[in-house]
Coordinates of C-alpha atoms and ligand atoms in Angstrom, one line a residue:
X1 CA 6.8 14.0 -5.3
X2 CA 10.0 12.6 -5.4
X3 CA 11.1 12.2 -9.0
X4 CA 10.8 8.2 -9.1
X5 CA 7.4 8.9 -9.0
X6 CA 7.5 12.0 -11.2
X7 CA 8.4 9.5 -13.7
X8 CA 6.3 7.2 -13.4
X9 CA 3.3 9.3 -12.8
X10 CA 4.8 10.3 -16.9
X11 CA 5.2 6.9 -17.6
X12 CA 1.2 6.5 -17.5
X13 CA 0.2 8.9 -18.9
X14 CA 1.8 7.2 -22.0
X15 CA 0.4 4.0 -21.5
X16 CA -2.3 3.0 -23.6
X17 CA -3.0 0.0 -20.9
X18 CA -2.4 0.2 -16.8
X19 CA -0.1 2.3 -14.6
X20 CA -0.1 2.0 -10.4
X21 CA 2.2 3.3 -8.2
X22 CA -0.5 3.2 -5.5
X23 CA 0.5 1.0 -1.6
X24 CA -2.6 -1.1 -1.8
X25 CA -1.6 -2.2 -6.4
X26 CA 2.4 -2.3 -4.2
X27 CA 0.9 -4.5 -1.4
X28 CA 0.1 -7.0 -4.1
X29 CA 1.8 -7.8 -5.6
X30 CA 4.4 -7.8 -3.8
X31 CA 3.9 -12.5 -3.2
X32 CA 3.9 -15.0 -4.9
X33 CA 3.1 -18.2 -3.7
X34 CA 6.0 -18.3 -2.3
X35 CA 6.9 -17.5 1.3
X36 CA 8.5 -14.8 0.0
X37 CA 7.5 -10.3 0.1
X38 CA 8.7 -7.5 -1.6
X39 CA 7.4 -4.8 -2.2
X40 CA 7.5 -4.1 -5.9
X41 CA 8.7 -0.5 -7.7
X42 CA 4.8 -0.5 -9.9
X43 CA 3.3 -3.3 -11.3
X44 CA 2.4 -2.2 -15.2
X45 CA -0.5 -3.8 -17.1
X46 CA 0.2 -3.5 -20.7
X47 CA -2.2 -3.5 -23.6
X48 CA 0.3 -3.7 -26.6
X49 CA 3.5 -4.8 -27.8
X50 CA 4.5 -0.6 -27.9
X51 CA 4.1 -0.3 -24.0
X52 CA 5.9 -3.9 -23.1
X53 CA 8.7 -1.6 -25.9
X54 CA 7.6 2.1 -23.7
X55 CA 8.3 -0.6 -20.1
X56 CA 11.5 -2.0 -21.1
X57 CA 13.6 2.0 -22.4
X58 CA 11.7 2.9 -18.9
X59 CA 13.8 0.4 -17.5
X60 CA 16.7 1.0 -18.5
X61 CA 16.5 4.4 -18.6
X62 CA 16.2 4.3 -15.2
X63 CA 17.7 1.3 -14.1
X64 CA 15.3 -0.4 -12.5
X65 CA 14.4 -4.4 -13.2
X66 CA 11.4 -5.7 -14.9
X67 CA 10.0 -8.7 -13.3
X68 CA 7.0 -10.5 -16.7
X69 CA 4.6 -12.6 -14.7
X70 CA 1.0 -14.5 -15.5
X71 CA -0.5 -16.5 -12.5
X72 CA 1.1 -16.1 -10.1
X73 CA 1.8 -19.6 -8.9
X74 CA 5.4 -19.5 -8.7
X75 CA 6.5 -21.5 -5.6
X76 CA 10.7 -19.9 -4.8
X77 CA 9.8 -15.9 -5.2
X78 CA 10.0 -16.5 -9.9
X79 CA 7.6 -12.8 -10.1
X80 CA 9.0 -11.4 -6.3
X81 CA 11.0 -7.6 -6.9
X82 CA 11.2 -4.6 -6.5
X83 CA 11.7 -3.8 -9.8
X84 CA 8.7 -3.3 -12.3
X85 CA 6.5 -5.9 -12.3
X86 CA 4.9 -6.8 -16.2
X87 CA 1.8 -8.7 -15.9
X88 CA 0.1 -9.9 -19.0
X89 CA -2.3 -11.6 -17.5
X90 CA -5.1 -9.8 -18.2
X91 CA -4.3 -8.3 -22.1
X92 CA -2.0 -10.8 -23.4
X93 CA -4.7 -13.5 -23.5
X94 CA -5.6 -14.6 -27.3
X95 CA -4.7 -18.1 -29.0
X96 CA -2.9 -16.3 -32.1
X97 CA -3.3 -19.5 -34.3
X98 CA -2.8 -23.1 -34.9
X99 CA -0.9 -25.6 -37.0
X100 CA -2.9 -28.7 -37.7
X101 CA -0.3 -29.9 -40.4
X102 CA 3.0 -28.7 -37.8
X103 CA 1.0 -29.6 -34.9
X104 CA 1.9 -26.3 -33.7
X105 CA 0.2 -22.7 -32.1
X106 CA 0.9 -20.0 -31.3
X107 CA -0.4 -18.1 -28.7
X108 CA 0.0 -15.0 -26.0
X109 CA 1.6 -15.5 -23.3
X110 CA -1.6 -14.7 -20.9
X111 CA -3.2 -18.1 -22.2
X112 CA -3.9 -20.4 -19.1
X113 CA -3.3 -23.8 -19.8
X114 CA -6.3 -25.9 -18.9
X115 CA -8.2 -23.2 -21.4
X116 CA -5.2 -24.2 -24.5
X117 CA -6.1 -27.7 -24.1
X118 CA -10.0 -27.2 -24.5
X119 CA -9.5 -25.7 -27.9
X120 CA -6.5 -27.9 -29.2
X121 CA -9.1 -30.9 -28.0
X122 CA -11.1 -31.2 -31.6
X123 CA -8.0 -31.0 -32.7
X124 CA -6.8 -34.2 -31.6
X125 CA -3.7 -32.4 -29.7
X126 CA -3.1 -31.2 -26.4
X127 CA 0.4 -28.9 -24.8
X128 CA 2.1 -32.0 -22.5
X129 CA 3.5 -30.1 -19.5
X130 CA -0.2 -30.8 -16.9
X131 CA 1.8 -28.5 -13.7
X132 CA -1.3 -29.3 -10.4
X133 CA -1.7 -24.9 -11.2
X134 CA -2.7 -26.5 -14.5
X135 CA -6.2 -24.5 -13.8
X136 CA -4.7 -20.5 -13.8
X137 CA -0.9 -21.0 -14.0
X138 CA -0.7 -19.7 -18.1
X139 CA 1.7 -20.7 -20.8
X140 CA 4.2 -17.3 -20.3
X141 CA 5.3 -18.4 -16.9
X142 CA 5.0 -22.7 -17.8
X143 CA 8.3 -21.7 -20.4
X144 CA 9.7 -19.3 -18.0
X145 CA 9.6 -21.7 -14.7
X146 CA 10.4 -25.2 -17.6
X147 CA 7.3 -26.3 -15.5
X148 CA 6.4 -30.3 -15.8
X149 CA 4.1 -32.1 -14.5
X150 CA 2.4 -36.0 -14.8
X151 CA 2.4 -36.1 -18.2
X152 CA 6.4 -35.2 -19.2
X153 CA 7.6 -38.1 -18.1
X154 CA 5.6 -39.3 -21.4
X155 CA 5.3 -36.2 -23.7
X156 CA 7.6 -34.2 -23.0
Ligands
FAD201 C1 0.1 -25.7 -5.5 C2 1.4 -25.8 -6.2 C3 1.4 -26.7 -7.1 C4 2.8 -26.6 -8.1 N1 2.6 -28.1 -9.1 C5 4.1 -27.4 -10.2 C6 3.9 -28.9 -10.9 O1 3.1 -30.2 -10.8 N2 5.2 -28.2 -11.9 C7 5.8 -27.2 -11.7 O2 5.7 -26.9 -12.9 N3 5.4 -26.7 -10.5 C8 4.1 -26.9 -9.9 N4 3.3 -25.0 -9.9 C9 4.7 -24.1 -10.0 C10 3.9 -23.0 -10.9 O3 2.3 -23.9 -10.5 C11 4.0 -23.5 -12.2 O4 5.9 -23.7 -12.7 C12 3.6 -22.9 -13.5 O5 3.2 -23.0 -14.7 C13 3.6 -20.2 -12.7 O6 3.0 -20.6 -14.3 P1 2.3 -18.6 -13.7 O7 1.5 -18.2 -15.1 O8 1.8 -19.0 -12.4 O9 3.8 -18.3 -13.4 P2 4.3 -17.1 -13.0 O10 4.9 -17.5 -11.7 O11 3.6 -15.9 -13.3 O12 6.0 -16.5 -13.7 C14 6.9 -17.9 -13.3 C15 8.2 -17.3 -14.3 O13 7.5 -16.8 -15.7 C16 8.0 -15.4 -16.1 N5 7.8 -15.3 -17.0 C17 6.3 -14.8 -16.7 N6 5.8 -14.7 -17.7 C18 6.7 -14.4 -18.7 C19 7.2 -13.8 -19.7 N7 5.5 -12.9 -20.7 N8 8.5 -13.2 -21.0 C20 8.4 -14.0 -20.4 N9 8.6 -14.1 -18.2 C21 8.2 -14.6 -18.3 C22 7.9 -15.1 -15.2 O14 9.2 -13.7 -14.5 C23 8.9 -16.3 -13.9 O15 10.5 -16.4 -13.6 C24 2.3 -25.4 -8.4 C25 2.5 -25.1 -7.6 C26 1.9 -24.2 -6.5 C27 0.9 -23.3 -6.1

């Protein structure tokens, strides 16, 4: 086993979430909705913020890039690369709080846009940007891409 694989194996044992570097998972995460394809070094599914801190420390120590990923519907290769893909769509999916007076909502990045709007509907609120992929794209990726859509002209 080469040194990087040894270090990844150690990291895997220290995470509460998952870390993969087998051929199948690397191939699955080598693409997004774009035409690009690059095999990543590894794929992490962090479970806690401590996991994310450990991934950042590992990436810094080993001079490897981190590629945050939610639904992977980007069209220009935003989540394709040779670093460690950090997929937050499995465990970071909570709507944390809503402030009806301020009309703000605090969410984790893996909340799907349409699920958020279903949650907000009884409060008479909605999150404006309306991508064609709104039934699967997630807030982390929408912020990352500065996403917009049919309702953006009216609501921002
Ligand atoms: C058929 C089709 C139609 C589309 N229509 C539209 C449209 O109408 N409008 C539009 O704007 N886009 C559109 N898109 C592009 C894409 O769906 C949107 O930009 C969507 O919001 C991306 O969300 P995602 O969850 O898939 O993000 P991803 O592709 O997973 O990530 C997008 C970016 O955000 C970053 N990111 C993700 N999570 C985090 C995080 N936790 N922290 C920091 N950075 C993070 C990623 O690294 C990446 O750079 C379309 C795509 C397809 C395939």
